[in-house]
PDB file of C-alpha atoms in Angstrom:
ATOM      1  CA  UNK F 897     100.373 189.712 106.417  1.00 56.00           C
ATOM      2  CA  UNK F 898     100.366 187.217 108.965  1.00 66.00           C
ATOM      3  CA  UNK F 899      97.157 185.167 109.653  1.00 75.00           C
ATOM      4  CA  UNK F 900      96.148 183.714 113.320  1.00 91.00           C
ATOM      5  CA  UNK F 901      94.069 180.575 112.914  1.00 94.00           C
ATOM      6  CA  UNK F 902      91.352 180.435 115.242  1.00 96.00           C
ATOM      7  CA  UNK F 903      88.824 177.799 115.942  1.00 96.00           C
ATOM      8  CA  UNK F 904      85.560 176.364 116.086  1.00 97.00           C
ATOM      9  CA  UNK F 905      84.522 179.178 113.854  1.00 96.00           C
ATOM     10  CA  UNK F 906      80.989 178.827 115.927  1.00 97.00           C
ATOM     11  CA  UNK F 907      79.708 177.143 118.983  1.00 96.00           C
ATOM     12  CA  UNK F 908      76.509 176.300 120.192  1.00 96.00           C
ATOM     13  CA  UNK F 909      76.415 175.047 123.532  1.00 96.00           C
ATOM     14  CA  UNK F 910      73.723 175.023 127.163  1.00 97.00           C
ATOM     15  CA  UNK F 911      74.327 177.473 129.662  1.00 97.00           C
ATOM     16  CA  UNK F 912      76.193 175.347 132.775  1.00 97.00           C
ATOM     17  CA  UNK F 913      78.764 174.069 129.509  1.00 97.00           C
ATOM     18  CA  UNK F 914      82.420 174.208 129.855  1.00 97.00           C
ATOM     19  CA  UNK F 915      83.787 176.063 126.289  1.00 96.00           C
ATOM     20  CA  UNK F 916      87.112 175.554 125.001  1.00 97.00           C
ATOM     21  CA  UNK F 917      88.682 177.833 121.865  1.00 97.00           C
ATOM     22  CA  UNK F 918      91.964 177.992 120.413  1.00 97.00           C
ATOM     23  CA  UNK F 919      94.283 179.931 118.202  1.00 97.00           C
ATOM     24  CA  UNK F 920      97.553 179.334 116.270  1.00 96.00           C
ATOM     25  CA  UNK F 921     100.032 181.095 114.245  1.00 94.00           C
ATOM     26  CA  UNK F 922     103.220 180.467 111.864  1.00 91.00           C
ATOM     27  CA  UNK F 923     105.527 182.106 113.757  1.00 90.00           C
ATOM     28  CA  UNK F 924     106.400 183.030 117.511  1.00 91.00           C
ATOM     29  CA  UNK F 925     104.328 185.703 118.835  1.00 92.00           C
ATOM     30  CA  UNK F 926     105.690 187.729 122.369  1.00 91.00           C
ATOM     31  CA  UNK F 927     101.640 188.514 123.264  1.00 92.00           C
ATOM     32  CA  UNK F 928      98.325 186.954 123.304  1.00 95.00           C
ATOM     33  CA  UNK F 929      95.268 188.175 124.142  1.00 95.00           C
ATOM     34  CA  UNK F 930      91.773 187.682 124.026  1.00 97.00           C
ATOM     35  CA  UNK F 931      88.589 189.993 123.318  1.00 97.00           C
ATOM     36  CA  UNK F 932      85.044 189.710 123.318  1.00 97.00           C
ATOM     37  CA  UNK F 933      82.773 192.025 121.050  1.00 96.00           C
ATOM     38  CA  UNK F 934      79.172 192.225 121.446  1.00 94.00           C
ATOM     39  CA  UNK F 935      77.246 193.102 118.249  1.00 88.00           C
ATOM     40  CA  UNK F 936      77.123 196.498 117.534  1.00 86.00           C
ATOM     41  CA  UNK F 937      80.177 196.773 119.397  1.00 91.00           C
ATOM     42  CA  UNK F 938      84.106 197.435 119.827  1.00 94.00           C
ATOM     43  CA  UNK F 939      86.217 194.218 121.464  1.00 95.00           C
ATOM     44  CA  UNK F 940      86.878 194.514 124.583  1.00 94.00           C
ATOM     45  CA  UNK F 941      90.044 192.904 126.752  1.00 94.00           C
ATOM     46  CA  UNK F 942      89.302 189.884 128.822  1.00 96.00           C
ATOM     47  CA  UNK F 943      93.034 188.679 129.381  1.00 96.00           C
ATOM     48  CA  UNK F 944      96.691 189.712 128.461  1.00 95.00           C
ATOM     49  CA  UNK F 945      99.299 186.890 128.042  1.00 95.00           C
ATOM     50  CA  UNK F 946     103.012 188.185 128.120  1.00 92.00           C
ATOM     51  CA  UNK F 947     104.834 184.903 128.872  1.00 93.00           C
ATOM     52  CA  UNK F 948     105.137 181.505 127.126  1.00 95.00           C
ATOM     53  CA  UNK F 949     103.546 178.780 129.283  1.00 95.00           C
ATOM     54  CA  UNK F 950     101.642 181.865 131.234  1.00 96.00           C
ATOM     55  CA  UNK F 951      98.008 180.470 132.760  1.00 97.00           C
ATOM     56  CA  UNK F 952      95.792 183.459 133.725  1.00 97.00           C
ATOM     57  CA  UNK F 953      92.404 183.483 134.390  1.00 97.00           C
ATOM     58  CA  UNK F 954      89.427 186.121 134.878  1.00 95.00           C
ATOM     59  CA  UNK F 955      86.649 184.589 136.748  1.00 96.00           C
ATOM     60  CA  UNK F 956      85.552 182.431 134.996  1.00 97.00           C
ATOM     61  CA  UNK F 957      87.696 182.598 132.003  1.00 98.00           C
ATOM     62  CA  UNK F 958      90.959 181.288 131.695  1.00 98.00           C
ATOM     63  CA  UNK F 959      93.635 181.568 129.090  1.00 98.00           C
ATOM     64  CA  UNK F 960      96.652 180.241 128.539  1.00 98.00           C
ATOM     65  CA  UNK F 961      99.808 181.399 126.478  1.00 97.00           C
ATOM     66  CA  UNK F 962     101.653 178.273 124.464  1.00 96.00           C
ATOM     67  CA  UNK F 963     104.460 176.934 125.416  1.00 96.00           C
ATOM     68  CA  UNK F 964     105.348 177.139 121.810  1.00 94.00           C
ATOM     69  CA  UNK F 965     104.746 180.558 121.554  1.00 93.00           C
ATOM     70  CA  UNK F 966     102.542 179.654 118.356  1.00 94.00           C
ATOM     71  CA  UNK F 967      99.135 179.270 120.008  1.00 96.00           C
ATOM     72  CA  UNK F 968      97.359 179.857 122.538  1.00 98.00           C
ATOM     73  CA  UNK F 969      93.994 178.662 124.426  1.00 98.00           C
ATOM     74  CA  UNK F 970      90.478 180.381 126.228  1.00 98.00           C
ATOM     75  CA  UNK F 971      88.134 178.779 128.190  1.00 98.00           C
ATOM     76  CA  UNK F 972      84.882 179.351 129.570  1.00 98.00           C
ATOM     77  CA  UNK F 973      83.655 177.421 132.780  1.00 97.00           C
ATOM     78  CA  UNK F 974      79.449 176.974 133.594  1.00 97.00           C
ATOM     79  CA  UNK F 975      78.859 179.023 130.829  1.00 97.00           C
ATOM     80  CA  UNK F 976      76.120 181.674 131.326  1.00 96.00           C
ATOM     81  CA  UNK F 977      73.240 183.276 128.691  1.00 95.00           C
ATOM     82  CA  UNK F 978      75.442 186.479 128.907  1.00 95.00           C
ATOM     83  CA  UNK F 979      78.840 184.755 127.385  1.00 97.00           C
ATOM     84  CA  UNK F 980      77.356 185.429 124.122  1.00 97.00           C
ATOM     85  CA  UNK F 981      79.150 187.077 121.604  1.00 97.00           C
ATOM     86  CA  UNK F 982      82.194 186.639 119.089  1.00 97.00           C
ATOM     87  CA  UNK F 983      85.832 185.503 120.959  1.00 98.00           C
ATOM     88  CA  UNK F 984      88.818 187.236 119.331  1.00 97.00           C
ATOM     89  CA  UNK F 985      92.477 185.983 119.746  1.00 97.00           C
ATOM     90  CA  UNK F 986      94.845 188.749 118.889  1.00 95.00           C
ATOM     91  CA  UNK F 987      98.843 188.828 119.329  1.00 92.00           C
ATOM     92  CA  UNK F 988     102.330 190.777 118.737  1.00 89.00           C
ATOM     93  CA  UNK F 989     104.271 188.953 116.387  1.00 83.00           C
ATOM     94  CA  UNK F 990     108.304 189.302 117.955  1.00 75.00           C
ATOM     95  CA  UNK F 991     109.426 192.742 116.822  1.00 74.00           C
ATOM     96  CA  UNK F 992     106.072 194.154 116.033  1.00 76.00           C
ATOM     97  CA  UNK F 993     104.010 196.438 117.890  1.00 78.00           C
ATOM     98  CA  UNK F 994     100.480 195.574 115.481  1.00 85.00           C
ATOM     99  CA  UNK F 995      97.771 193.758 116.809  1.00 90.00           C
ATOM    100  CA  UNK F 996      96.535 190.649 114.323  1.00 93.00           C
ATOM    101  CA  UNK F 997      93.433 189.117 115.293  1.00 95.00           C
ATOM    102  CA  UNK F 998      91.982 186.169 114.263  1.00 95.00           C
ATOM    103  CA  UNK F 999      88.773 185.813 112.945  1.00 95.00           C
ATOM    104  CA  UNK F1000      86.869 185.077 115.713  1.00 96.00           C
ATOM    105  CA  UNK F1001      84.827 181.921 117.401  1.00 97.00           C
ATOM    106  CA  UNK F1002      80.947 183.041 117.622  1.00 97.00           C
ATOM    107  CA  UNK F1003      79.804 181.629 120.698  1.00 97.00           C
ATOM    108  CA  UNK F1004      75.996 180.787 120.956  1.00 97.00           C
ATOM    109  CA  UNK F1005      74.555 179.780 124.831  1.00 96.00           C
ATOM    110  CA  UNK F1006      71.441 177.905 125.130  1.00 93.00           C
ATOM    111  CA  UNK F1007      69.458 178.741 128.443  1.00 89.00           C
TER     112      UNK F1007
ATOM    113  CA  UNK C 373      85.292 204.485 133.522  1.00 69.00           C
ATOM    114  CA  UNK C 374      86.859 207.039 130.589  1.00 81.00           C
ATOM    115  CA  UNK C 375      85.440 205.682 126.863  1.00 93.00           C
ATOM    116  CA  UNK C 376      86.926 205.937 123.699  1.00 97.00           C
ATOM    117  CA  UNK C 377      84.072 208.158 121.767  1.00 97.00           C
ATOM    118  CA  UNK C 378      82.895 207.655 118.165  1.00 98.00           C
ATOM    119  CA  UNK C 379      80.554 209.098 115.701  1.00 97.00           C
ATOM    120  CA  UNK C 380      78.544 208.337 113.933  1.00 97.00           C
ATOM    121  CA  UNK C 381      77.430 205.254 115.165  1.00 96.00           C
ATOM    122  CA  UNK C 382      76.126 204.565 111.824  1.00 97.00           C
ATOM    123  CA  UNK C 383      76.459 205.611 108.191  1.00 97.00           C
ATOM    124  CA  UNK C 384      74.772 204.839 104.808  1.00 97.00           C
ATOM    125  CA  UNK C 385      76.383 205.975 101.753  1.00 97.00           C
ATOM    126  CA  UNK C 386      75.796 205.831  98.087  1.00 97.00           C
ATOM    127  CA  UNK C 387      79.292 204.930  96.049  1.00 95.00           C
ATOM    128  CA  UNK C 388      81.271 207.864  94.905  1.00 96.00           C
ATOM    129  CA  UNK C 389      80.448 210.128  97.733  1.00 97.00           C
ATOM    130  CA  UNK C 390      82.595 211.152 100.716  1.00 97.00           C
ATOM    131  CA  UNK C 391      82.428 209.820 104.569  1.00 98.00           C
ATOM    132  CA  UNK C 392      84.166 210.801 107.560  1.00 98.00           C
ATOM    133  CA  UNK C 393      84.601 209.091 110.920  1.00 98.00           C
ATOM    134  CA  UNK C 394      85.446 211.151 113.972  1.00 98.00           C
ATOM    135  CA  UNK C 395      86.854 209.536 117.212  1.00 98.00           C
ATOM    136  CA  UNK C 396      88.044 211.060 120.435  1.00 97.00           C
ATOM    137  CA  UNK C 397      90.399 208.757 122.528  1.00 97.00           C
ATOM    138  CA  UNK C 398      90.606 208.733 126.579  1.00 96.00           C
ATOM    139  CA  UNK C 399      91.543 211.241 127.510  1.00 94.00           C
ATOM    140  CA  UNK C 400      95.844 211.403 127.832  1.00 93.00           C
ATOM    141  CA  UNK C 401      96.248 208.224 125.590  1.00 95.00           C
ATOM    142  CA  UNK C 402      98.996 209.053 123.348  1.00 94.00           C
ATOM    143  CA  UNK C 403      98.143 206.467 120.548  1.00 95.00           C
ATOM    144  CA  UNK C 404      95.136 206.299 118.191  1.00 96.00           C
ATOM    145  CA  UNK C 405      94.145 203.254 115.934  1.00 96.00           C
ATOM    146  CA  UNK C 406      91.811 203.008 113.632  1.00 98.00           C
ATOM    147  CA  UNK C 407      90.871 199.426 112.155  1.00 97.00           C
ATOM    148  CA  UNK C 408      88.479 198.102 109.565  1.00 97.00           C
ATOM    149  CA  UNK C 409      86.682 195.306 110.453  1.00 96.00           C
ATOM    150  CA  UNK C 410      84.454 193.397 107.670  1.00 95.00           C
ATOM    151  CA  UNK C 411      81.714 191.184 108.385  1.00 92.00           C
ATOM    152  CA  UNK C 412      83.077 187.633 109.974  1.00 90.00           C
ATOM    153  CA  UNK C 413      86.634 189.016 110.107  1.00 93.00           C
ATOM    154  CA  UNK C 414      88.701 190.142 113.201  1.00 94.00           C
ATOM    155  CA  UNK C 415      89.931 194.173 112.869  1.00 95.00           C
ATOM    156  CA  UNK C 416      92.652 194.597 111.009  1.00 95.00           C
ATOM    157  CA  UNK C 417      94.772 197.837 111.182  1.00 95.00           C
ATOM    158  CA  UNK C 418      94.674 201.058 108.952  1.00 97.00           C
ATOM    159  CA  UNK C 419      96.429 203.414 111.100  1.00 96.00           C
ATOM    160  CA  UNK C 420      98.387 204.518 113.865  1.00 95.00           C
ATOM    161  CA  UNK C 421      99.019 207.360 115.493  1.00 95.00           C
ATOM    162  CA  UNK C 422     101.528 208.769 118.503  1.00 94.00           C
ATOM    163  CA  UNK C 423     100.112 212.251 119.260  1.00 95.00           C
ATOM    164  CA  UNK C 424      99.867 214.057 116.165  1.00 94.00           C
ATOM    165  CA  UNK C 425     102.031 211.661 114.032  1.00 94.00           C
ATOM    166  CA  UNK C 426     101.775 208.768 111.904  1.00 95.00           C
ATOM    167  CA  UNK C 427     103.473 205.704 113.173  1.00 92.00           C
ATOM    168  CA  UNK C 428     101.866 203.119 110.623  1.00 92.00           C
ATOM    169  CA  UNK C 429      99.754 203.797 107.394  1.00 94.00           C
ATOM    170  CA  UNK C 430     100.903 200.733 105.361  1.00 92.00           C
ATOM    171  CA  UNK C 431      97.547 199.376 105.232  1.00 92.00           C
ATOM    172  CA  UNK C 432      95.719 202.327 104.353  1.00 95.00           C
ATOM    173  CA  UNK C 433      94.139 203.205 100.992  1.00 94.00           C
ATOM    174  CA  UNK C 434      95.866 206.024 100.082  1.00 93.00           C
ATOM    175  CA  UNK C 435      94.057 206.823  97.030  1.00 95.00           C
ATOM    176  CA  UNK C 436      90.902 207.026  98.813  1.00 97.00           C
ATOM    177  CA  UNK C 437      91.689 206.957 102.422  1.00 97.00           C
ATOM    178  CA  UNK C 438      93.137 209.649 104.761  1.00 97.00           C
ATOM    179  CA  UNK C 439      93.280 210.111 108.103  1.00 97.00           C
ATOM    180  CA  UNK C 440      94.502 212.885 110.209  1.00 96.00           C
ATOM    181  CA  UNK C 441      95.028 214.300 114.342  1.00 96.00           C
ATOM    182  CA  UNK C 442      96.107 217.239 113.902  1.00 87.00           C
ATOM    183  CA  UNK C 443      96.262 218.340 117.752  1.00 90.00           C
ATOM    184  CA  UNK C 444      97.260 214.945 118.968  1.00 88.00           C
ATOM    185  CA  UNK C 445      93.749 214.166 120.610  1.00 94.00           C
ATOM    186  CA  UNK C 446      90.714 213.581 118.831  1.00 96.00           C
ATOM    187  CA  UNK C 447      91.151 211.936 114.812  1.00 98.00           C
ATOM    188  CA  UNK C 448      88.873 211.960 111.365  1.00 98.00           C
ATOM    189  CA  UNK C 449      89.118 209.236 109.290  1.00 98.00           C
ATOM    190  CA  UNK C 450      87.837 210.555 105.758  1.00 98.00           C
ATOM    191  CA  UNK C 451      86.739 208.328 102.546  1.00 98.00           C
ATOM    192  CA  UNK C 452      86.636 210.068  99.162  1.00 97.00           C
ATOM    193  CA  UNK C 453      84.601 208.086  97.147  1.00 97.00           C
ATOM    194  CA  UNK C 454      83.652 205.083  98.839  1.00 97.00           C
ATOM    195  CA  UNK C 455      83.740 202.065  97.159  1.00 97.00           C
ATOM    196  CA  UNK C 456      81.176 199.201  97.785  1.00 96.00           C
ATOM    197  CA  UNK C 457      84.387 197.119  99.208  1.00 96.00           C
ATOM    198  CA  UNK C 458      83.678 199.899 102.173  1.00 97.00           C
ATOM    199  CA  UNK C 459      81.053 198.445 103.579  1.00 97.00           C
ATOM    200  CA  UNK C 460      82.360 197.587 107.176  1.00 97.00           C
ATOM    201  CA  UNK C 461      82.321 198.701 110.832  1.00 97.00           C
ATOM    202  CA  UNK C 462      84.998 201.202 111.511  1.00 98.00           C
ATOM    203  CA  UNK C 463      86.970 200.641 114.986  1.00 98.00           C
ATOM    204  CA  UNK C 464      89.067 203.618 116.776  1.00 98.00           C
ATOM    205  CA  UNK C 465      91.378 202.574 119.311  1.00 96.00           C
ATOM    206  CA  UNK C 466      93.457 204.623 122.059  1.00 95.00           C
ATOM    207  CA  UNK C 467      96.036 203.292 124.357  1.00 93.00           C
ATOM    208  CA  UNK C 468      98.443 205.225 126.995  1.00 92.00           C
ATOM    209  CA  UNK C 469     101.951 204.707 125.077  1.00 84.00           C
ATOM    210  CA  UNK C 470     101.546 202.567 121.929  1.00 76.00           C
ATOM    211  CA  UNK C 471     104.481 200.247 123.801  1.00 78.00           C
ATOM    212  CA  UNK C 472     103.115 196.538 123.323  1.00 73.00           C
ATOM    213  CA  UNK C 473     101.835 195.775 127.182  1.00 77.00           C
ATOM    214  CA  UNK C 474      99.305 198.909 126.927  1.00 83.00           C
ATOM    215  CA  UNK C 475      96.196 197.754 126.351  1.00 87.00           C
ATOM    216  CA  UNK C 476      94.248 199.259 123.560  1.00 91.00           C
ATOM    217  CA  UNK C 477      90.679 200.189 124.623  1.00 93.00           C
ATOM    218  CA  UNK C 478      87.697 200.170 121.843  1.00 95.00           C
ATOM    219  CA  UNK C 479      85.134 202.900 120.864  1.00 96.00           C
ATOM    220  CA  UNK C 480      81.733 201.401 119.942  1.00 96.00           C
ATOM    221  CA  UNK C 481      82.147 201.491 116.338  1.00 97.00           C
ATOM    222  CA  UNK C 482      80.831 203.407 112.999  1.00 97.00           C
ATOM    223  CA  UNK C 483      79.079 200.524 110.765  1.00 96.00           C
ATOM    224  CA  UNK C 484      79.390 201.896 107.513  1.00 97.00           C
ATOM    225  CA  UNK C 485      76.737 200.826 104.736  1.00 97.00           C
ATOM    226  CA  UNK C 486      78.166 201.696 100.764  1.00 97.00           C
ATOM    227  CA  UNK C 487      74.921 201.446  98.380  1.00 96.00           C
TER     228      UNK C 487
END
Protein backbone atom coordinates (compact mmCIF):
# COMPACT_ATOMS: atom_id res chain seq x y z
CA UNK A 1 0.00 0.00 0.00
CA UNK A 2 1.11 3.38 -0.19
CA UNK A 3 4.03 4.59 2.05
CA UNK A 4 4.37 8.39 3.46
CA UNK A 5 8.03 9.23 3.97
CA UNK A 6 8.59 11.08 6.98
CA UNK A 7 11.66 12.63 8.40
CA UNK A 8 14.30 13.07 10.76
CA UNK A 9 13.31 9.72 12.08
CA UNK A 10 14.51 11.35 15.66
CA UNK A 11 15.39 14.69 17.04
CA UNK A 12 17.14 15.82 19.88
CA UNK A 13 17.01 19.33 20.47
CA UNK A 14 17.00 22.29 23.89
CA UNK A 15 13.84 23.46 25.03
CA UNK A 16 13.58 27.37 23.50
CA UNK A 17 14.56 25.31 19.80
CA UNK A 18 12.61 25.93 16.75
CA UNK A 19 11.74 22.08 15.20
CA UNK A 20 11.05 21.50 11.72
CA UNK A 21 9.59 17.85 10.28
CA UNK A 22 8.43 16.83 7.04
CA UNK A 23 6.57 14.24 5.09
CA UNK A 24 6.20 13.13 1.43
CA UNK A 25 4.33 10.79 -0.67
CA UNK A 26 4.19 9.29 -4.41
CA UNK A 27 1.11 10.46 -5.25
CA UNK A 28 -1.38 13.47 -4.56
CA UNK A 29 -3.04 13.22 -1.34
CA UNK A 30 -6.58 15.59 -0.72
CA UNK A 31 -5.63 15.61 3.39
CA UNK A 32 -2.82 16.01 5.72
CA UNK A 33 -2.67 15.89 9.11
CA UNK A 34 -0.59 15.65 11.95
CA UNK A 35 -0.71 13.66 15.41
CA UNK A 36 1.18 13.42 18.42
CA UNK A 37 1.19 10.13 20.62
CA UNK A 38 2.58 10.03 23.97
CA UNK A 39 3.91 6.60 25.05
CA UNK A 40 1.48 4.42 26.24
CA UNK A 41 -0.84 6.26 24.21
CA UNK A 42 -3.37 6.75 21.15
CA UNK A 43 -2.35 9.87 18.55
CA UNK A 44 -4.01 12.57 19.01
CA UNK A 45 -4.97 15.54 16.26
CA UNK A 46 -2.92 18.66 16.37
CA UNK A 47 -3.90 20.08 12.80
CA UNK A 48 -6.12 19.17 9.72
CA UNK A 49 -4.92 20.34 6.23
CA UNK A 50 -7.73 20.21 3.49
CA UNK A 51 -6.21 22.54 0.87
CA UNK A 52 -2.98 22.55 -1.20
CA UNK A 53 -0.80 25.53 -0.21
CA UNK A 54 -3.09 25.68 3.21
CA UNK A 55 -0.80 27.28 6.31
CA UNK A 56 -2.52 26.57 9.68
CA UNK A 57 -1.18 26.80 12.85
CA UNK A 58 -2.09 25.74 16.61
CA UNK A 59 -0.22 27.80 19.01
CA UNK A 60 2.67 27.11 18.64
CA UNK A 61 2.59 24.60 15.94
CA UNK A 62 2.23 25.25 12.49
CA UNK A 63 1.67 23.09 9.49
CA UNK A 64 1.52 23.51 6.17
CA UNK A 65 -0.16 21.48 3.24
CA UNK A 66 2.21 21.29 -0.16
CA UNK A 67 1.64 23.03 -2.85
CA UNK A 68 2.34 19.83 -4.61
CA UNK A 69 -0.05 18.00 -2.86
CA UNK A 70 2.86 15.34 -2.21
CA UNK A 71 4.18 16.63 1.12
CA UNK A 72 3.64 18.43 3.64
CA UNK A 73 5.51 20.30 6.69
CA UNK A 74 5.13 20.76 10.96
CA UNK A 75 6.83 22.98 12.98
CA UNK A 76 7.40 23.62 16.46
CA UNK A 77 8.39 27.21 17.75
CA UNK A 78 10.44 27.70 21.50
CA UNK A 79 10.05 24.26 21.99
CA UNK A 80 9.01 23.23 25.54
CA UNK A 81 10.01 19.88 27.90
CA UNK A 82 6.31 18.85 27.25
CA UNK A 83 6.65 18.63 23.17
CA UNK A 84 7.97 15.27 23.77
CA UNK A 85 6.69 12.48 22.08
CA UNK A 86 6.51 10.76 18.50
CA UNK A 87 5.05 13.30 15.43
CA UNK A 88 2.83 11.39 12.99
CA UNK A 89 1.98 12.69 9.43
CA UNK A 90 -1.07 10.93 8.15
CA UNK A 91 -3.16 11.69 4.81
CA UNK A 92 -6.17 10.65 2.31
CA UNK A 93 -4.77 9.58 -0.77
CA UNK A 94 -7.50 11.23 -3.71
CA UNK A 95 -10.40 8.79 -3.72
CA UNK A 96 -9.69 7.11 -0.48
CA UNK A 97 -11.23 7.52 2.74
CA UNK A 98 -8.01 5.41 4.80
CA UNK A 99 -5.75 7.13 6.88
CA UNK A 100 -1.77 6.20 6.05
CA UNK A 101 0.58 7.43 8.47
CA UNK A 102 4.01 7.70 8.32
CA UNK A 103 6.27 6.36 10.61
CA UNK A 104 6.78 8.95 12.82
CA UNK A 105 9.68 11.66 13.90
CA UNK A 106 10.52 10.95 17.80
CA UNK A 107 11.11 14.20 19.17
CA UNK A 108 13.48 14.42 22.26
CA UNK A 109 13.59 18.16 24.28
CA UNK A 110 16.46 18.95 26.39
CA UNK A 111 15.54 21.31 29.42
CA UNK B 1 -14.50 15.84 26.82
CA UNK B 2 -16.26 12.25 25.55
CA UNK B 3 -13.17 9.41 25.18
CA UNK B 4 -12.95 6.64 23.04
CA UNK B 5 -12.71 3.64 25.82
CA UNK B 6 -10.47 0.55 25.60
CA UNK B 7 -9.66 -2.53 27.48
CA UNK B 8 -7.47 -3.96 28.43
CA UNK B 9 -4.89 -1.59 28.60
CA UNK B 10 -2.54 -4.38 28.50
CA UNK B 11 -2.24 -8.04 27.54
CA UNK B 12 0.38 -10.86 27.73
CA UNK B 13 -0.21 -13.92 25.85
CA UNK B 14 1.49 -17.16 25.23
CA UNK B 15 1.30 -18.21 21.22
CA UNK B 16 -1.59 -20.34 20.26
CA UNK B 17 -4.04 -18.94 22.68
CA UNK B 18 -6.94 -16.53 22.06
CA UNK B 19 -7.16 -12.53 22.83
CA UNK B 20 -9.83 -10.15 22.56
CA UNK B 21 -9.85 -6.35 22.52
CA UNK B 22 -13.00 -4.48 23.46
CA UNK B 23 -13.51 -0.74 22.57
CA UNK B 24 -16.45 1.55 23.05
CA UNK B 25 -16.44 4.69 20.73
CA UNK B 26 -17.96 8.31 21.73
CA UNK B 27 -20.76 8.11 22.13
CA UNK B 28 -23.02 8.76 18.52
CA UNK B 29 -19.84 8.24 16.30
CA UNK B 30 -21.01 6.16 13.54
CA UNK B 31 -17.52 4.76 12.48
CA UNK B 32 -15.13 2.43 14.36
CA UNK B 33 -11.40 1.70 13.41
CA UNK B 34 -9.29 -0.47 14.69
CA UNK B 35 -5.43 -0.26 13.71
CA UNK B 36 -2.31 -2.20 14.55
CA UNK B 37 0.47 -0.34 15.32
CA UNK B 38 4.05 -2.18 15.73
CA UNK B 39 6.87 -0.83 17.50
CA UNK B 40 8.54 2.32 15.42
CA UNK B 41 5.70 2.18 12.87
CA UNK B 42 2.72 4.63 12.39
CA UNK B 43 -1.00 2.64 12.75
CA UNK B 44 -1.95 1.08 9.98
CA UNK B 45 -5.63 -0.01 9.40
CA UNK B 46 -7.39 -3.45 10.06
CA UNK B 47 -10.88 -2.42 10.05
CA UNK B 48 -13.68 -0.27 9.56
CA UNK B 49 -16.85 -0.04 10.57
CA UNK B 50 -20.24 2.25 9.79
CA UNK B 51 -22.66 1.21 12.58
CA UNK B 52 -22.90 -2.37 12.57
CA UNK B 53 -21.22 -2.96 9.13
CA UNK B 54 -18.01 -3.57 7.63
CA UNK B 55 -16.78 -0.89 5.35
CA UNK B 56 -13.03 -2.16 5.02
CA UNK B 57 -11.44 -5.54 6.18
CA UNK B 58 -8.78 -5.85 3.41
CA UNK B 59 -6.06 -5.69 5.80
CA UNK B 60 -7.27 -7.99 8.27
CA UNK B 61 -6.04 -11.53 9.00
CA UNK B 62 -8.80 -13.43 8.29
CA UNK B 63 -7.51 -16.68 9.28
CA UNK B 64 -6.83 -15.51 12.65
CA UNK B 65 -8.43 -12.20 12.99
CA UNK B 66 -12.12 -11.19 13.44
CA UNK B 67 -13.75 -8.42 14.47
CA UNK B 68 -17.31 -7.68 15.07
CA UNK B 69 -20.17 -4.59 16.37
CA UNK B 70 -22.90 -6.20 16.41
CA UNK B 71 -25.23 -3.26 17.82
CA UNK B 72 -23.39 -0.55 16.01
CA UNK B 73 -21.70 0.89 19.28
CA UNK B 74 -19.17 -0.73 21.20
CA UNK B 75 -16.61 -3.51 19.00
CA UNK B 76 -14.33 -6.81 20.00
CA UNK B 77 -11.51 -7.40 18.14
CA UNK B 78 -10.72 -11.26 18.72
CA UNK B 79 -7.26 -13.21 17.89
CA UNK B 80 -7.41 -17.01 17.65
CA UNK B 81 -4.13 -18.11 18.09
CA UNK B 82 -1.87 -15.36 18.27
CA UNK B 83 1.13 -15.48 16.56
CA UNK B 84 4.42 -13.90 17.90
CA UNK B 85 4.09 -11.37 14.71
CA UNK B 86 1.12 -10.06 17.26
CA UNK B 87 3.03 -8.43 19.43
CA UNK B 88 1.83 -4.72 19.01
CA UNK B 89 -0.36 -1.98 20.55
CA UNK B 90 -3.87 -2.23 19.35
CA UNK B 91 -5.58 1.30 18.43
CA UNK B 92 -9.61 1.77 18.25
CA UNK B 93 -10.76 4.72 16.57
CA UNK B 94 -14.37 6.45 16.34
CA UNK B 95 -15.32 9.35 14.24
CA UNK B 96 -18.95 11.07 13.64
CA UNK B 97 -19.50 9.96 9.81
CA UNK B 98 -16.46 8.09 8.42
CA UNK B 99 -16.63 11.09 5.52
CA UNK B 100 -12.82 12.20 5.17
CA UNK B 101 -12.98 15.84 7.13
CA UNK B 102 -14.23 13.94 10.47
CA UNK B 103 -11.63 13.63 12.59
CA UNK B 104 -10.94 10.28 14.04
CA UNK B 105 -10.39 10.44 17.84
CA UNK B 106 -7.99 7.67 19.63
CA UNK B 107 -8.64 5.31 22.63
CA UNK B 108 -5.50 4.82 24.77
CA UNK B 109 -4.49 1.63 23.38
CA UNK B 110 -4.23 -2.33 24.28
CA UNK B 111 -0.28 -3.19 24.06
CA UNK B 112 -0.38 -6.66 23.35
CA UNK B 113 2.72 -8.92 24.46
CA UNK B 114 2.76 -12.68 22.36
CA UNK B 115 5.34 -15.02 24.41
Amino acid sequence: GQQLNQSPQSMFIQEGEDVSMNCTSSSIFNTWLWYKQDPGEGPVLLIALYKAGELTSNGRLTAQFGITRKDSFLNISASIPSDVGIYFCAGLEGGSEKLVFGKGTKLTVNP
Amino acid sequence: EAEVAQSPRYKITEKSQAVAFWCDPISGHATLYWYRQILGQGPELLVQFQDESVVDDSQLPKDRFSAERLKGVDSTLKIQPAELGDSAMYLCASSLSGISTDTQYFGPGTRLTVL
